[in-house]
């Protein structure tokens, strides 16, 4: 009988150890889940002392979006674009480009290339500009001629020259979605004259 009691006591002790570990795990998990919903503290974030540097990129029109850079190029030079109108098949599409260098360059030039379904009509090249200062907005315009509907990528290659880096080419992608042109509405036939 004594053996049965000690066996029960050991099982009970093991079960209580397992239960205790389980309860601790549940409490820890619950604490983590509850912490996920916490909002950040309302304390103000310290800002570095000194004058704030206002850049000219704030002068970009609100409708301009950033082109996608290959790599980390956007920290050195940024390319932004805005479509002049809704891209439709068969209708010329003006695209405003803004190139914004984030450091001084001896020269900046750019070339643009469209895919087969969205060829460039105007604006293939931005001629080299010399002695380009940081945060200067360089404006350029493309005119695309959409031939088919779909998602297209226009490539922009920005070549910069600086004394520290030498000549560097950076590639950016401008995604453009072209919609099919609306079919013309056929005129309704004239009603027949009453007899």
PDB file of C-alpha atoms in Angstrom:
ATOM      1  CA  UNK A   1       0.000   0.000   0.000  1.00  0.00           C
ATOM      2  CA  UNK A   2       2.838   2.283   0.871  1.00  0.00           C
ATOM      3  CA  UNK A   3       4.246   1.749  -2.624  1.00  0.00           C
ATOM      4  CA  UNK A   4       0.976   2.796  -4.199  1.00  0.00           C
ATOM      5  CA  UNK A   5       0.870   6.010  -2.201  1.00  0.00           C
ATOM      6  CA  UNK A   6       4.442   6.918  -3.066  1.00  0.00           C
ATOM      7  CA  UNK A   7       3.797   6.091  -6.740  1.00  0.00           C
ATOM      8  CA  UNK A   8       0.742   8.352  -6.739  1.00  0.00           C
ATOM      9  CA  UNK A   9       2.693  11.087  -5.010  1.00  0.00           C
ATOM     10  CA  UNK A  10       5.468  10.901  -7.632  1.00  0.00           C
ATOM     11  CA  UNK A  11       2.950  10.980 -10.489  1.00  0.00           C
ATOM     12  CA  UNK A  12       1.158  13.862  -8.842  1.00  0.00           C
ATOM     13  CA  UNK A  13       4.454  15.709  -8.421  1.00  0.00           C
ATOM     14  CA  UNK A  14       5.374  15.108 -12.081  1.00  0.00           C
ATOM     15  CA  UNK A  15       1.958  16.230 -13.235  1.00  0.00           C
ATOM     16  CA  UNK A  16       2.131  19.362 -11.136  1.00  0.00           C
ATOM     17  CA  UNK A  17       5.594  20.112 -12.630  1.00  0.00           C
ATOM     18  CA  UNK A  18       4.198  19.690 -16.137  1.00  0.00           C
ATOM     19  CA  UNK A  19       1.154  21.754 -15.243  1.00  0.00           C
ATOM     20  CA  UNK A  20       3.359  24.482 -13.804  1.00  0.00           C
ATOM     21  CA  UNK A  21       5.506  24.576 -16.960  1.00  0.00           C
ATOM     22  CA  UNK A  22       2.379  24.639 -19.109  1.00  0.00           C
ATOM     23  CA  UNK A  23       0.865  27.494 -17.108  1.00  0.00           C
ATOM     24  CA  UNK A  24       4.122  29.464 -17.334  1.00  0.00           C
ATOM     25  CA  UNK A  25       4.275  28.905 -21.102  1.00  0.00           C
ATOM     26  CA  UNK A  26       0.672  30.059 -21.530  1.00  0.00           C
ATOM     27  CA  UNK A  27       1.272  33.175 -19.420  1.00  0.00           C
ATOM     28  CA  UNK A  28       4.436  34.011 -21.376  1.00  0.00           C
ATOM     29  CA  UNK A  29       2.650  33.491 -24.696  1.00  0.00           C
ATOM     30  CA  UNK A  30      -0.303  35.585 -23.552  1.00  0.00           C
ATOM     31  CA  UNK A  31       2.027  38.398 -22.498  1.00  0.00           C
ATOM     32  CA  UNK A  32       3.698  38.390 -25.897  1.00  0.00           C
ATOM     33  CA  UNK A  33       0.384  38.432 -27.731  1.00  0.00           C
ATOM     34  CA  UNK A  34      -0.926  41.239 -25.533  1.00  0.00           C
ATOM     35  CA  UNK A  35       2.219  43.276 -26.171  1.00  0.00           C
ATOM     36  CA  UNK A  36       1.710  43.044 -29.941  1.00  0.00           C
ATOM     37  CA  UNK A  37      -1.253  45.383 -29.788  1.00  0.00           C
ATOM     38  CA  UNK A  38       0.506  48.072 -27.770  1.00  0.00           C
ATOM     39  CA  UNK A  39       0.849  51.382 -29.513  1.00  0.00           C
ATOM     40  CA  UNK A  40       4.163  53.219 -29.405  1.00  0.00           C
ATOM     41  CA  UNK A  41       4.718  55.520 -26.473  1.00  0.00           C
ATOM     42  CA  UNK A  42       3.495  59.070 -26.746  1.00  0.00           C
ATOM     43  CA  UNK A  43       6.852  60.477 -25.643  1.00  0.00           C
ATOM     44  CA  UNK A  44       8.394  62.891 -28.126  1.00  0.00           C
ATOM     45  CA  UNK A  45      11.344  61.563 -30.080  1.00  0.00           C
ATOM     46  CA  UNK A  46      14.555  63.501 -29.617  1.00  0.00           C
ATOM     47  CA  UNK A  47      15.770  65.223 -32.767  1.00  0.00           C
ATOM     48  CA  UNK A  48      19.381  66.069 -33.415  1.00  0.00           C
ATOM     49  CA  UNK A  49      20.369  69.592 -32.438  1.00  0.00           C
ATOM     50  CA  UNK A  50      21.392  72.043 -35.101  1.00  0.00           C
ATOM     51  CA  UNK A  51      19.809  73.588 -38.146  1.00  0.00           C
ATOM     52  CA  UNK A  52      17.581  71.324 -40.167  1.00  0.00           C
ATOM     53  CA  UNK A  53      18.520  70.887 -43.782  1.00  0.00           C
ATOM     54  CA  UNK A  54      15.596  71.653 -46.075  1.00  0.00           C
ATOM     55  CA  UNK A  55      15.993  70.011 -49.432  1.00  0.00           C
ATOM     56  CA  UNK A  56      14.649  71.158 -52.760  1.00  0.00           C
ATOM     57  CA  UNK A  57      13.000  67.764 -53.291  1.00  0.00           C
ATOM     58  CA  UNK A  58      10.023  69.191 -51.411  1.00  0.00           C
ATOM     59  CA  UNK A  59       9.432  71.247 -54.559  1.00  0.00           C
ATOM     60  CA  UNK A  60       8.528  68.114 -56.536  1.00  0.00           C
ATOM     61  CA  UNK A  61       4.866  68.024 -57.574  1.00  0.00           C
ATOM     62  CA  UNK A  62       2.680  65.848 -55.347  1.00  0.00           C
ATOM     63  CA  UNK A  63       1.670  63.578 -58.251  1.00  0.00           C
ATOM     64  CA  UNK A  64       5.280  62.482 -58.839  1.00  0.00           C
ATOM     65  CA  UNK A  65       6.265  59.029 -57.613  1.00  0.00           C
ATOM     66  CA  UNK A  66       9.700  57.502 -57.187  1.00  0.00           C
ATOM     67  CA  UNK A  67      11.068  55.163 -59.808  1.00  0.00           C
ATOM     68  CA  UNK A  68      12.283  51.802 -58.532  1.00  0.00           C
ATOM     69  CA  UNK A  69      16.060  51.737 -58.193  1.00  0.00           C
ATOM     70  CA  UNK A  70      18.202  48.698 -58.813  1.00  0.00           C
ATOM     71  CA  UNK A  71      20.182  48.405 -55.609  1.00  0.00           C
ATOM     72  CA  UNK A  72      20.681  51.337 -53.282  1.00  0.00           C
ATOM     73  CA  UNK A  73      20.949  54.003 -55.959  1.00  0.00           C
ATOM     74  CA  UNK A  74      18.172  56.224 -54.614  1.00  0.00           C
ATOM     75  CA  UNK A  75      20.398  57.428 -51.781  1.00  0.00           C
ATOM     76  CA  UNK A  76      22.790  58.959 -54.318  1.00  0.00           C
ATOM     77  CA  UNK A  77      20.371  60.084 -57.022  1.00  0.00           C
ATOM     78  CA  UNK A  78      16.580  59.862 -57.209  1.00  0.00           C
ATOM     79  CA  UNK A  79      14.352  59.517 -60.258  1.00  0.00           C
ATOM     80  CA  UNK A  80      10.705  60.562 -60.003  1.00  0.00           C
ATOM     81  CA  UNK A  81       7.959  60.526 -62.635  1.00  0.00           C
ATOM     82  CA  UNK A  82       4.371  61.572 -63.251  1.00  0.00           C
ATOM     83  CA  UNK A  83       2.055  60.464 -66.048  1.00  0.00           C
ATOM     84  CA  UNK A  84       0.441  63.279 -68.015  1.00  0.00           C
ATOM     85  CA  UNK A  85      -2.813  61.333 -68.434  1.00  0.00           C
ATOM     86  CA  UNK A  86      -4.344  57.870 -68.198  1.00  0.00           C
ATOM     87  CA  UNK A  87      -2.240  55.440 -70.287  1.00  0.00           C
ATOM     88  CA  UNK A  88      -4.458  54.122 -73.112  1.00  0.00           C
ATOM     89  CA  UNK A  89      -3.539  52.048 -76.158  1.00  0.00           C
ATOM     90  CA  UNK A  90      -3.006  54.163 -79.271  1.00  0.00           C
ATOM     91  CA  UNK A  91      -2.811  57.512 -77.449  1.00  0.00           C
ATOM     92  CA  UNK A  92       0.448  59.412 -76.892  1.00  0.00           C
ATOM     93  CA  UNK A  93       1.419  59.426 -73.217  1.00  0.00           C
ATOM     94  CA  UNK A  94       3.506  62.329 -71.855  1.00  0.00           C
ATOM     95  CA  UNK A  95       5.652  61.442 -68.830  1.00  0.00           C
ATOM     96  CA  UNK A  96       7.344  64.133 -66.726  1.00  0.00           C
ATOM     97  CA  UNK A  97      10.690  63.058 -65.258  1.00  0.00           C
ATOM     98  CA  UNK A  98      12.592  64.655 -62.363  1.00  0.00           C
ATOM     99  CA  UNK A  99      16.139  63.528 -61.595  1.00  0.00           C
ATOM    100  CA  UNK A 100      17.368  64.680 -58.185  1.00  0.00           C
ATOM    101  CA  UNK A 101      21.043  64.140 -57.305  1.00  0.00           C
ATOM    102  CA  UNK A 102      21.678  63.919 -53.559  1.00  0.00           C
ATOM    103  CA  UNK A 103      25.325  64.931 -53.886  1.00  0.00           C
ATOM    104  CA  UNK A 104      27.366  67.155 -56.193  1.00  0.00           C
ATOM    105  CA  UNK A 105      28.417  65.648 -59.540  1.00  0.00           C
ATOM    106  CA  UNK A 106      30.800  66.793 -62.257  1.00  0.00           C
ATOM    107  CA  UNK A 107      28.224  65.610 -64.813  1.00  0.00           C
ATOM    108  CA  UNK A 108      24.848  63.864 -65.037  1.00  0.00           C
ATOM    109  CA  UNK A 109      23.211  62.351 -68.101  1.00  0.00           C
ATOM    110  CA  UNK A 110      20.366  59.893 -68.610  1.00  0.00           C
ATOM    111  CA  UNK A 111      18.959  57.585 -71.246  1.00  0.00           C
ATOM    112  CA  UNK A 112      15.520  56.005 -71.411  1.00  0.00           C
ATOM    113  CA  UNK A 113      14.254  52.862 -73.119  1.00  0.00           C
ATOM    114  CA  UNK A 114      10.771  51.409 -73.453  1.00  0.00           C
ATOM    115  CA  UNK A 115       9.682  47.832 -74.246  1.00  0.00           C
ATOM    116  CA  UNK A 116       8.091  46.749 -77.546  1.00  0.00           C
ATOM    117  CA  UNK A 117       4.522  47.426 -76.396  1.00  0.00           C
ATOM    118  CA  UNK A 118       5.406  50.893 -75.061  1.00  0.00           C
ATOM    119  CA  UNK A 119       8.052  52.523 -77.284  1.00  0.00           C
ATOM    120  CA  UNK A 120       9.481  55.996 -76.702  1.00  0.00           C
ATOM    121  CA  UNK A 121       8.580  58.605 -79.291  1.00  0.00           C
ATOM    122  CA  UNK A 122      10.371  61.579 -77.702  1.00  0.00           C
ATOM    123  CA  UNK A 123      12.955  61.928 -74.931  1.00  0.00           C
ATOM    124  CA  UNK A 124      15.358  59.031 -75.426  1.00  0.00           C
ATOM    125  CA  UNK A 125      18.311  61.006 -74.022  1.00  0.00           C
ATOM    126  CA  UNK A 126      18.959  63.684 -71.441  1.00  0.00           C
ATOM    127  CA  UNK A 127      22.084  65.446 -72.680  1.00  0.00           C
ATOM    128  CA  UNK A 128      24.968  65.665 -70.195  1.00  0.00           C
ATOM    129  CA  UNK A 129      24.735  68.468 -67.651  1.00  0.00           C
ATOM    130  CA  UNK A 130      27.938  69.631 -65.967  1.00  0.00           C
ATOM    131  CA  UNK A 131      28.667  70.897 -62.460  1.00  0.00           C
ATOM    132  CA  UNK A 132      25.376  69.583 -61.032  1.00  0.00           C
ATOM    133  CA  UNK A 133      24.750  70.587 -57.415  1.00  0.00           C
ATOM    134  CA  UNK A 134      23.111  68.430 -54.775  1.00  0.00           C
ATOM    135  CA  UNK A 135      19.279  68.541 -54.593  1.00  0.00           C
ATOM    136  CA  UNK A 136      18.967  70.344 -57.938  1.00  0.00           C
ATOM    137  CA  UNK A 137      15.876  69.132 -59.797  1.00  0.00           C
ATOM    138  CA  UNK A 138      16.685  68.139 -63.386  1.00  0.00           C
ATOM    139  CA  UNK A 139      13.507  68.065 -65.489  1.00  0.00           C
ATOM    140  CA  UNK A 140      12.973  65.945 -68.596  1.00  0.00           C
ATOM    141  CA  UNK A 141       9.947  64.752 -70.569  1.00  0.00           C
ATOM    142  CA  UNK A 142       9.217  61.528 -72.410  1.00  0.00           C
ATOM    143  CA  UNK A 143       6.410  60.797 -74.823  1.00  0.00           C
ATOM    144  CA  UNK A 144       5.428  57.130 -75.021  1.00  0.00           C
ATOM    145  CA  UNK A 145       3.202  55.495 -77.649  1.00  0.00           C
ATOM    146  CA  UNK A 146       1.333  52.543 -76.084  1.00  0.00           C
ATOM    147  CA  UNK A 147       0.721  49.790 -78.656  1.00  0.00           C
ATOM    148  CA  UNK A 148      -0.908  47.212 -76.398  1.00  0.00           C
ATOM    149  CA  UNK A 149      -2.428  46.982 -72.945  1.00  0.00           C
ATOM    150  CA  UNK A 150      -0.592  45.494 -69.989  1.00  0.00           C
ATOM    151  CA  UNK A 151       2.104  46.250 -67.448  1.00  0.00           C
ATOM    152  CA  UNK A 152       5.316  47.700 -68.886  1.00  0.00           C
ATOM    153  CA  UNK A 153       8.643  48.837 -67.485  1.00  0.00           C
ATOM    154  CA  UNK A 154      10.452  51.847 -68.915  1.00  0.00           C
ATOM    155  CA  UNK A 155      14.159  51.739 -68.027  1.00  0.00           C
ATOM    156  CA  UNK A 156      16.075  54.851 -67.011  1.00  0.00           C
ATOM    157  CA  UNK A 157      19.868  54.735 -66.836  1.00  0.00           C
ATOM    158  CA  UNK A 158      21.405  57.685 -65.009  1.00  0.00           C
ATOM    159  CA  UNK A 159      25.138  58.136 -65.527  1.00  0.00           C
ATOM    160  CA  UNK A 160      26.999  60.288 -63.023  1.00  0.00           C
ATOM    161  CA  UNK A 161      30.600  61.421 -62.802  1.00  0.00           C
ATOM    162  CA  UNK A 162      32.270  62.555 -59.601  1.00  0.00           C
ATOM    163  CA  UNK A 163      35.876  62.871 -58.446  1.00  0.00           C
ATOM    164  CA  UNK A 164      35.334  60.312 -55.655  1.00  0.00           C
ATOM    165  CA  UNK A 165      33.355  57.617 -57.541  1.00  0.00           C
ATOM    166  CA  UNK A 166      34.366  58.206 -61.142  1.00  0.00           C
ATOM    167  CA  UNK A 167      31.735  57.254 -63.746  1.00  0.00           C
ATOM    168  CA  UNK A 168      28.804  55.274 -62.347  1.00  0.00           C
ATOM    169  CA  UNK A 169      25.642  54.085 -64.134  1.00  0.00           C
ATOM    170  CA  UNK A 170      22.516  53.552 -62.070  1.00  0.00           C
ATOM    171  CA  UNK A 171      19.395  51.831 -63.412  1.00  0.00           C
ATOM    172  CA  UNK A 172      15.831  52.744 -62.455  1.00  0.00           C
ATOM    173  CA  UNK A 173      12.493  51.202 -63.501  1.00  0.00           C
ATOM    174  CA  UNK A 174       9.318  53.142 -64.226  1.00  0.00           C
ATOM    175  CA  UNK A 175       6.323  50.757 -64.065  1.00  0.00           C
ATOM    176  CA  UNK A 176       3.416  51.816 -66.270  1.00  0.00           C
ATOM    177  CA  UNK A 177       0.043  50.088 -66.645  1.00  0.00           C
ATOM    178  CA  UNK A 178      -1.617  50.662 -70.020  1.00  0.00           C
ATOM    179  CA  UNK A 179      -5.362  50.094 -70.401  1.00  0.00           C
ATOM    180  CA  UNK A 180      -7.094  49.059 -73.599  1.00  0.00           C
ATOM    181  CA  UNK A 181      -8.737  51.959 -75.382  1.00  0.00           C
ATOM    182  CA  UNK A 182     -12.497  52.072 -74.899  1.00  0.00           C
ATOM    183  CA  UNK A 183     -14.432  50.806 -77.887  1.00  0.00           C
ATOM    184  CA  UNK A 184     -16.387  53.574 -79.592  1.00  0.00           C
ATOM    185  CA  UNK A 185     -20.082  53.485 -78.804  1.00  0.00           C
ATOM    186  CA  UNK A 186     -22.089  52.667 -81.918  1.00  0.00           C
ATOM    187  CA  UNK A 187     -24.838  55.135 -82.733  1.00  0.00           C
ATOM    188  CA  UNK A 188     -28.310  53.778 -82.126  1.00  0.00           C
ATOM    189  CA  UNK A 189     -30.294  53.249 -85.333  1.00  0.00           C
ATOM    190  CA  UNK A 190     -32.882  55.912 -86.067  1.00  0.00           C
ATOM    191  CA  UNK A 191     -36.406  54.889 -85.074  1.00  0.00           C
ATOM    192  CA  UNK A 192     -38.620  53.807 -87.933  1.00  0.00           C
ATOM    193  CA  UNK A 193     -41.192  56.338 -89.078  1.00  0.00           C
ATOM    194  CA  UNK A 194     -44.768  55.536 -87.932  1.00  0.00           C
ATOM    195  CA  UNK A 195     -47.027  54.205 -90.652  1.00  0.00           C
TER     196      UNK A 195
END
